[in-house]
CSV table of C-alpha atoms in Angstrom, one decimal:
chain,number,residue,atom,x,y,z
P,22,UNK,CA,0.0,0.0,0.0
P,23,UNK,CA,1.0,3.7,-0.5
P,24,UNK,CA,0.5,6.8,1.0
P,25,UNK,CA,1.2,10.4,-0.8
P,26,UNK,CA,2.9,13.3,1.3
P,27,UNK,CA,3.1,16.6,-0.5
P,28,UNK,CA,3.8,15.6,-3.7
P,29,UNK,CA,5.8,12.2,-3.2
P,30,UNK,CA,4.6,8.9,-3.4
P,31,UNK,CA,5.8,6.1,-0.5
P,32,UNK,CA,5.0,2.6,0.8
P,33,UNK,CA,3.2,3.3,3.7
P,34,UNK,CA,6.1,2.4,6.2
P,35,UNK,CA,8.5,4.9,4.7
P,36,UNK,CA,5.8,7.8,4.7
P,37,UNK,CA,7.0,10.7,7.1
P,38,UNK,CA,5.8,14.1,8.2
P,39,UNK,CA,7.5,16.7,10.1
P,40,UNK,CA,7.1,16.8,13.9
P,41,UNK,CA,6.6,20.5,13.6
P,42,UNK,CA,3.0,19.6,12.0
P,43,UNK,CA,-0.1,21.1,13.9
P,44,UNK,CA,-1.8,18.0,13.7
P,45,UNK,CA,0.7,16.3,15.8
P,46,UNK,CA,0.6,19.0,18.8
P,47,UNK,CA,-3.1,20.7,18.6
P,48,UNK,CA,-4.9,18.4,16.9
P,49,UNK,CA,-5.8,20.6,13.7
P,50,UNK,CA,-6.4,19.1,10.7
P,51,UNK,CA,-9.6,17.7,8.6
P,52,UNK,CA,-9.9,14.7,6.9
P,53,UNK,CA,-12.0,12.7,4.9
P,54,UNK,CA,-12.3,8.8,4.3
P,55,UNK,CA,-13.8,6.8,1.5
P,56,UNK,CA,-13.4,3.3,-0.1
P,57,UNK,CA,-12.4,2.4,-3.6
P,58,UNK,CA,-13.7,-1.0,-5.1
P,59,UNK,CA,-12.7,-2.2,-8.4
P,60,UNK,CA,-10.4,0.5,-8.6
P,61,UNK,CA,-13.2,2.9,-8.5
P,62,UNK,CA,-13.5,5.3,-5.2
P,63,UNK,CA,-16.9,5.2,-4.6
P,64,UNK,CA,-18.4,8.4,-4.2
P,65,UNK,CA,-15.8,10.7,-4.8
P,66,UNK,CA,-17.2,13.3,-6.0
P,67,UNK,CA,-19.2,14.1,-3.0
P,68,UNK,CA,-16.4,13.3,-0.4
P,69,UNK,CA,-13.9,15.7,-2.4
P,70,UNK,CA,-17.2,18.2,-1.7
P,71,UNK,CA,-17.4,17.8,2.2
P,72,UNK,CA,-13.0,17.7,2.3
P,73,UNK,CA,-13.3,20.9,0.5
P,74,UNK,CA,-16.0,22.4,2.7
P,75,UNK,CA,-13.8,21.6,5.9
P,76,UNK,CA,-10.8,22.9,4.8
P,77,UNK,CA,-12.7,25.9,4.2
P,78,UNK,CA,-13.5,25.6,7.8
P,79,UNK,CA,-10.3,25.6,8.8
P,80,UNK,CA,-8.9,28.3,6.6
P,81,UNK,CA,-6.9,25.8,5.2
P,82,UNK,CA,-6.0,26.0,1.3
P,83,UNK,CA,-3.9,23.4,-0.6
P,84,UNK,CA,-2.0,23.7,-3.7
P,85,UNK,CA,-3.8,21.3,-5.7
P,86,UNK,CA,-7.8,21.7,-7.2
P,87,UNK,CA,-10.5,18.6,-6.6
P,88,UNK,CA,-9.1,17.4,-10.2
P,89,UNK,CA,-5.6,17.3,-9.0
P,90,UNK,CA,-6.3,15.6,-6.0
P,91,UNK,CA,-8.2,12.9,-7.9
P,92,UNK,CA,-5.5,12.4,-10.3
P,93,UNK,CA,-3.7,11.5,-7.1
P,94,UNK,CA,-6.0,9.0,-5.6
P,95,UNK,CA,-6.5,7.7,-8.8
P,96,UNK,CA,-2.5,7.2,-9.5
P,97,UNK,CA,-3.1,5.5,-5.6
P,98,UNK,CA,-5.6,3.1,-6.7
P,99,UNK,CA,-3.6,1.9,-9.9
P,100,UNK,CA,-0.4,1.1,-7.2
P,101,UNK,CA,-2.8,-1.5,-5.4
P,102,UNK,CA,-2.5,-4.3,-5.8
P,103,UNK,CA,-5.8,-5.1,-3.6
P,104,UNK,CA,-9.5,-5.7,-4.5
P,105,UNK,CA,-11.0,-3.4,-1.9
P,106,UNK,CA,-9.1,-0.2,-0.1
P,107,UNK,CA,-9.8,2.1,2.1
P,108,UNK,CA,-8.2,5.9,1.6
P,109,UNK,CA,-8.1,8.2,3.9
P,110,UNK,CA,-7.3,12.3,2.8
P,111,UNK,CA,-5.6,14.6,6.0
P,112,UNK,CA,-5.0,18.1,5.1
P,113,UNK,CA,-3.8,19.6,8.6
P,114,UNK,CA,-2.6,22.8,9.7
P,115,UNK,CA,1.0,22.4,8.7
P,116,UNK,CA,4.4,22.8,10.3
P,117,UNK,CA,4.0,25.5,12.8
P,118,UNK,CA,7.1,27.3,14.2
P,119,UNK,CA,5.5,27.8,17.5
P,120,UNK,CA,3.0,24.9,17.6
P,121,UNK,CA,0.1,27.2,17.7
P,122,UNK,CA,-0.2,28.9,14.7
P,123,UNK,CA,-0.9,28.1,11.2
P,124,UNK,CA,2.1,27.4,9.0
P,125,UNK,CA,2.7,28.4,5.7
P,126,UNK,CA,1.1,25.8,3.7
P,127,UNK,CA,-1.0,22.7,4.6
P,128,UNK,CA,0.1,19.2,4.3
P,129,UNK,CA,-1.8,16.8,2.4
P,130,UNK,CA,-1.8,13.4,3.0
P,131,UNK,CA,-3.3,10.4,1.1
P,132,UNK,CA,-3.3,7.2,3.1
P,133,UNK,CA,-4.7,3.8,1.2
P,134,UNK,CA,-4.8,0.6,3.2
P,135,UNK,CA,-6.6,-2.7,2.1
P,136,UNK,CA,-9.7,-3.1,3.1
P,137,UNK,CA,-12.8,-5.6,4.6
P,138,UNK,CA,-16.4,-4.4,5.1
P,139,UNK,CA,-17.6,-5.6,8.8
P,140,UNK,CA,-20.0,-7.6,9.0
P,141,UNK,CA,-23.3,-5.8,9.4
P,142,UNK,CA,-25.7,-8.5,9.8
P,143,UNK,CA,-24.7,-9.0,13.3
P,144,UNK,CA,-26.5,-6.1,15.5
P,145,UNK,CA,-24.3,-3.4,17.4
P,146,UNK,CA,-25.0,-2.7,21.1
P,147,UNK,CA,-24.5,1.2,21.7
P,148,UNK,CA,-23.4,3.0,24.9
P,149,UNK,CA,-25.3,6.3,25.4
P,150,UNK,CA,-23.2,8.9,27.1
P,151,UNK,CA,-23.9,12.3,27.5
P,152,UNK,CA,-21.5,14.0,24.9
P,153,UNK,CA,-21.3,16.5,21.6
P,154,UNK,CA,-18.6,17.2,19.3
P,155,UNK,CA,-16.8,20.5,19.4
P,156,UNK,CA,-17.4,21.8,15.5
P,157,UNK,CA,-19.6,18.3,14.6
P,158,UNK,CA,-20.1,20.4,11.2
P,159,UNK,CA,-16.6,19.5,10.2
P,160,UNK,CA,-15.2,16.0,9.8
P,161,UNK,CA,-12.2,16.9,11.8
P,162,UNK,CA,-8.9,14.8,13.0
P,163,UNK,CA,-9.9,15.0,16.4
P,164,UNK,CA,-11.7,11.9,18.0
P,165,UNK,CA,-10.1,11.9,21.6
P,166,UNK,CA,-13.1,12.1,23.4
P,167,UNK,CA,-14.6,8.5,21.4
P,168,UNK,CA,-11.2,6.7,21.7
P,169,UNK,CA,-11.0,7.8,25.5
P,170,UNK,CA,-14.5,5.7,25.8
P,171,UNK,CA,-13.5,2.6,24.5
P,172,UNK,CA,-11.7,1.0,27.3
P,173,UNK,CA,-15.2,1.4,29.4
P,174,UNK,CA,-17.5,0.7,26.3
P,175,UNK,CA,-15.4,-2.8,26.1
P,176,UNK,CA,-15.3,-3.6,29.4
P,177,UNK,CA,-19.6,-3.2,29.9
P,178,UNK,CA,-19.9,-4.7,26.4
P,179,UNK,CA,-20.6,-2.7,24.1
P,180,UNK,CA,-19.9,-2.1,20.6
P,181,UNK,CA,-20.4,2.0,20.0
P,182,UNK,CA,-21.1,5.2,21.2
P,183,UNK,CA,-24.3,6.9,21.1
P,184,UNK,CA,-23.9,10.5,21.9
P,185,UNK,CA,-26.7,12.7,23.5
P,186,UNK,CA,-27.2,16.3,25.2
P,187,UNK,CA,-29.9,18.3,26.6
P,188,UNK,CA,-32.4,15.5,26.0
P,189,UNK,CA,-31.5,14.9,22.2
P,190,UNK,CA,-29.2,12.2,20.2
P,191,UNK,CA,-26.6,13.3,17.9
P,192,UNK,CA,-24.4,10.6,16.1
P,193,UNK,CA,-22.6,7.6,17.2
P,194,UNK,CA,-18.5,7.8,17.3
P,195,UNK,CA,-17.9,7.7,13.6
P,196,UNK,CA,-21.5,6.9,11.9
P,197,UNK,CA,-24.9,8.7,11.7
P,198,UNK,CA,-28.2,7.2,13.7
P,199,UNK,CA,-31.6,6.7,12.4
P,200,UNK,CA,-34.5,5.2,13.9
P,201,UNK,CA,-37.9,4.2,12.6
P,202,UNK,CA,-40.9,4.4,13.7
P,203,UNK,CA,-44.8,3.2,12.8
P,204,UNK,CA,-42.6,3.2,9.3
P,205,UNK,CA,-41.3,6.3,9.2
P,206,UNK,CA,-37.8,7.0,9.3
P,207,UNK,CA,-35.9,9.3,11.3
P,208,UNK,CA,-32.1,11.0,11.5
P,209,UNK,CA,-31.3,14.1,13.8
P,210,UNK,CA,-30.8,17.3,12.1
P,211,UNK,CA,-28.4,18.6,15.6
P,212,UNK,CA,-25.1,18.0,16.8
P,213,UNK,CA,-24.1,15.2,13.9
P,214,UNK,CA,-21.9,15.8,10.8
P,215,UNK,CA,-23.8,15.2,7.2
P,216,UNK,CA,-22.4,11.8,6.3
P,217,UNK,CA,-22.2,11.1,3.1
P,218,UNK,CA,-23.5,7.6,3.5
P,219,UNK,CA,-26.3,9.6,5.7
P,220,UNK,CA,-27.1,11.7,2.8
P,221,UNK,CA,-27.9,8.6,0.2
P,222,UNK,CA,-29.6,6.6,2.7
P,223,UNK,CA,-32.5,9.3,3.1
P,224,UNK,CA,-32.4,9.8,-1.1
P,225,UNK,CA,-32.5,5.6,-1.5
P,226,UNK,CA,-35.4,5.4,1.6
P,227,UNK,CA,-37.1,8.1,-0.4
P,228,UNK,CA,-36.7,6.4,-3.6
P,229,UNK,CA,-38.4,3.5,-1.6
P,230,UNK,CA,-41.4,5.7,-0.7
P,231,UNK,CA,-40.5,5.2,2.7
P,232,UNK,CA,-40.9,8.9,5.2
P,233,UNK,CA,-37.3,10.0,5.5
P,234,UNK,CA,-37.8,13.4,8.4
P,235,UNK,CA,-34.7,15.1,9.7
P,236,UNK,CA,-35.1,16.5,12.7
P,237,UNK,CA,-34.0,16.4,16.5
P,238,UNK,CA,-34.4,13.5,18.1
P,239,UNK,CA,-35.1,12.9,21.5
P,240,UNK,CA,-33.5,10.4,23.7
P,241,UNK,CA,-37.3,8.8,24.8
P,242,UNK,CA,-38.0,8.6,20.9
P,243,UNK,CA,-35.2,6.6,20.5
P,244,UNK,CA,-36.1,4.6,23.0
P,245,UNK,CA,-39.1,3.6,22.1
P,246,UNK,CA,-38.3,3.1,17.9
P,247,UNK,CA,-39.3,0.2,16.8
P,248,UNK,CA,-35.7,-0.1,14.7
P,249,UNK,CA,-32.6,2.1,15.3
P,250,UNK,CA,-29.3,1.4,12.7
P,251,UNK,CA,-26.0,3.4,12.0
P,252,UNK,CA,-24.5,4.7,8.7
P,253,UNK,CA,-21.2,4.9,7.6
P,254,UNK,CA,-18.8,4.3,5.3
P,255,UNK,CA,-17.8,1.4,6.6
P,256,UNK,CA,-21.0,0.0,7.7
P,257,UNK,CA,-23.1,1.2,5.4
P,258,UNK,CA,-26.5,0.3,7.0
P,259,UNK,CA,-25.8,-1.5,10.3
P,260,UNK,CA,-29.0,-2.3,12.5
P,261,UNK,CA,-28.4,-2.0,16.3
P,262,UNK,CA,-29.9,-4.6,18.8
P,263,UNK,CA,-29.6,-2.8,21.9
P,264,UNK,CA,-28.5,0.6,23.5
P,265,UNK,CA,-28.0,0.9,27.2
P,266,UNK,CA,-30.5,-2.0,28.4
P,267,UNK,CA,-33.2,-0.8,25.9
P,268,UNK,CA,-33.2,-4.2,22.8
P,269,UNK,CA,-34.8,-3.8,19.2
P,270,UNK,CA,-35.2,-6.4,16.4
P,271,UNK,CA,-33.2,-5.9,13.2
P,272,UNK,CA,-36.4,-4.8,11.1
P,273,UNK,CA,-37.7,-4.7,7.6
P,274,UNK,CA,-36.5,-1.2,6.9
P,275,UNK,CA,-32.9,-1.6,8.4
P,276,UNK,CA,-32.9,-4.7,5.6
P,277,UNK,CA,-33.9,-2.7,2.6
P,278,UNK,CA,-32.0,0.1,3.0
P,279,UNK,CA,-28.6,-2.4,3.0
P,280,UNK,CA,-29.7,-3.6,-0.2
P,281,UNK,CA,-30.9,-0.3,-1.5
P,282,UNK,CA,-27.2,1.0,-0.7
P,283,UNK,CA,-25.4,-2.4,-1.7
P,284,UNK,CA,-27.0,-1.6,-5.2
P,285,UNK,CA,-26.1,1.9,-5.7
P,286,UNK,CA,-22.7,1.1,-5.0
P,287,UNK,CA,-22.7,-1.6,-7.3
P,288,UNK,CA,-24.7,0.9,-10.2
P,289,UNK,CA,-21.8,3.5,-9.0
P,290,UNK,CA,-18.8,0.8,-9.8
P,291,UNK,CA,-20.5,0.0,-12.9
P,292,UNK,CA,-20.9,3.2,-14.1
P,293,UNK,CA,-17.4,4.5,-13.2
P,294,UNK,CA,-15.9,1.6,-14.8
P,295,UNK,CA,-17.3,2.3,-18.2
């Protein structure tokens, strides 16, 4: 596998970055994370979109357009010698003098690693704990607080997160949340970053004619939904089976909404190929 760092390719072992890099000491830096299949990174275009909207965030500009950067990942892709990888884009803050501010340009990184989907027929079990991002707009480097977590999440048996405040649900550590309920489904319009897996599960549950609403969520709805699942990259549709001690069945509408999305990625591969 390779990785790119400001213009030079590398096997991933030999990849290096300063220890001057923001990153590293503040924890500044955006990222974004995506699979390619086939050779073709699914959904690229709208992942380059959201990477391009945090940098903007950030006040962080790169020396290379959403074409150049492709050509990059693309030039990735072709070096692999795997079936299915994952590729993960960092732009951070760059090498700061004083480890505070800015420096003078941004580095861009391009990490690919070969990749296996989880197994999402198996049901998660999510911890609730009473937690929201700082900036959840932005898909940022920063996920101390969820790591932090995991040693207690493991230990009570638990799979995920499930983050709440003031009465309402969010997002899970690294995936979106929905629930259904009397057929309707649900995903919270507060406190959770616009996943890009989020945004074509509500246009395929549409497409279904199922009720797709955002809006906040409260923690006694999603107690009582009759289904609750994650979406991710990774995941894509995962049902959960239980959060805290509350269970739920893996339902109809958890099931055709992994198909729905196993099919556009399969009409996206196909597509791109040609």
């Amino acid at each position: 596998m390779f990785t790119f760092v400001n213009g030079k390719i590398t096997p991933n072992s030999e990849a290096v970055i300063s220890v001057d890099d923001l990153a590293f000491h503040r924890g500044y830096g955006v990222t974004d994370f995506f699979l390619a299949i086939d050779s073709v990174p699914l959904y690229l275009e709208q992942h380059l979109n959201r990477l391009f909207k945090s940098m903007s965030d950030f006040y962080l500009e790169i020396p290379y357009s959403k074409q150049q950067l492709t050509n990059i990942i693309l030039d990735l892709v072709k070096r692999s010698d795997s079936n299915s990888l994952s590729i993960k884009v960092i732009v951070t803050g760059g090498n700061s003098p004083d480890h505070y501010n800015l420096g003078s340009v941004p580095n861009v990184i391009v990490i690919t690693k070969a990749f296996k989907f989880v197994n999402n027929s198996v049901g998660l079990k999510l911890m609730m704990v009473n937690y929201e991002r700082e900036l959840y707009q932005t898909k940022t480097v920063n996920y101390g607080f969820s790591i932090q977590q995991i040693p207690e999440m493991k230990r009570k048996g638990f799979d995920d997160l499930l983050y709440f405040k003031d009465g309402f649900i969010s997002e899970s550590s690294r995936s979106n949340v929905f629930i259904v309920k009397n057929g309707a489904l649900y995903t919270s319009s507060i406190g959770a970053l616009k996943g890009i897996t989020r945004e074509n599960t509500i246009q395929e549950a549409r497409a279904l004619g199922i009720k797709t609403i955002v809006k906040p969520i409260s923690v006694n709805e999603v107690i009582f939904a009759d289904e609750v699942f994650l979406s991710s990259t990774t995941r894509t549709v995962h049902p959960v089976v239980q959060i805290d001690e509350n269970q739920y069945p893996i339902g109809e509408i958890s099931l055709q909404l992994q198909n729905a999305l196993a099919k556009r990625a399969a009409d996206y591969i196909k597509n791109h190929k040609k």
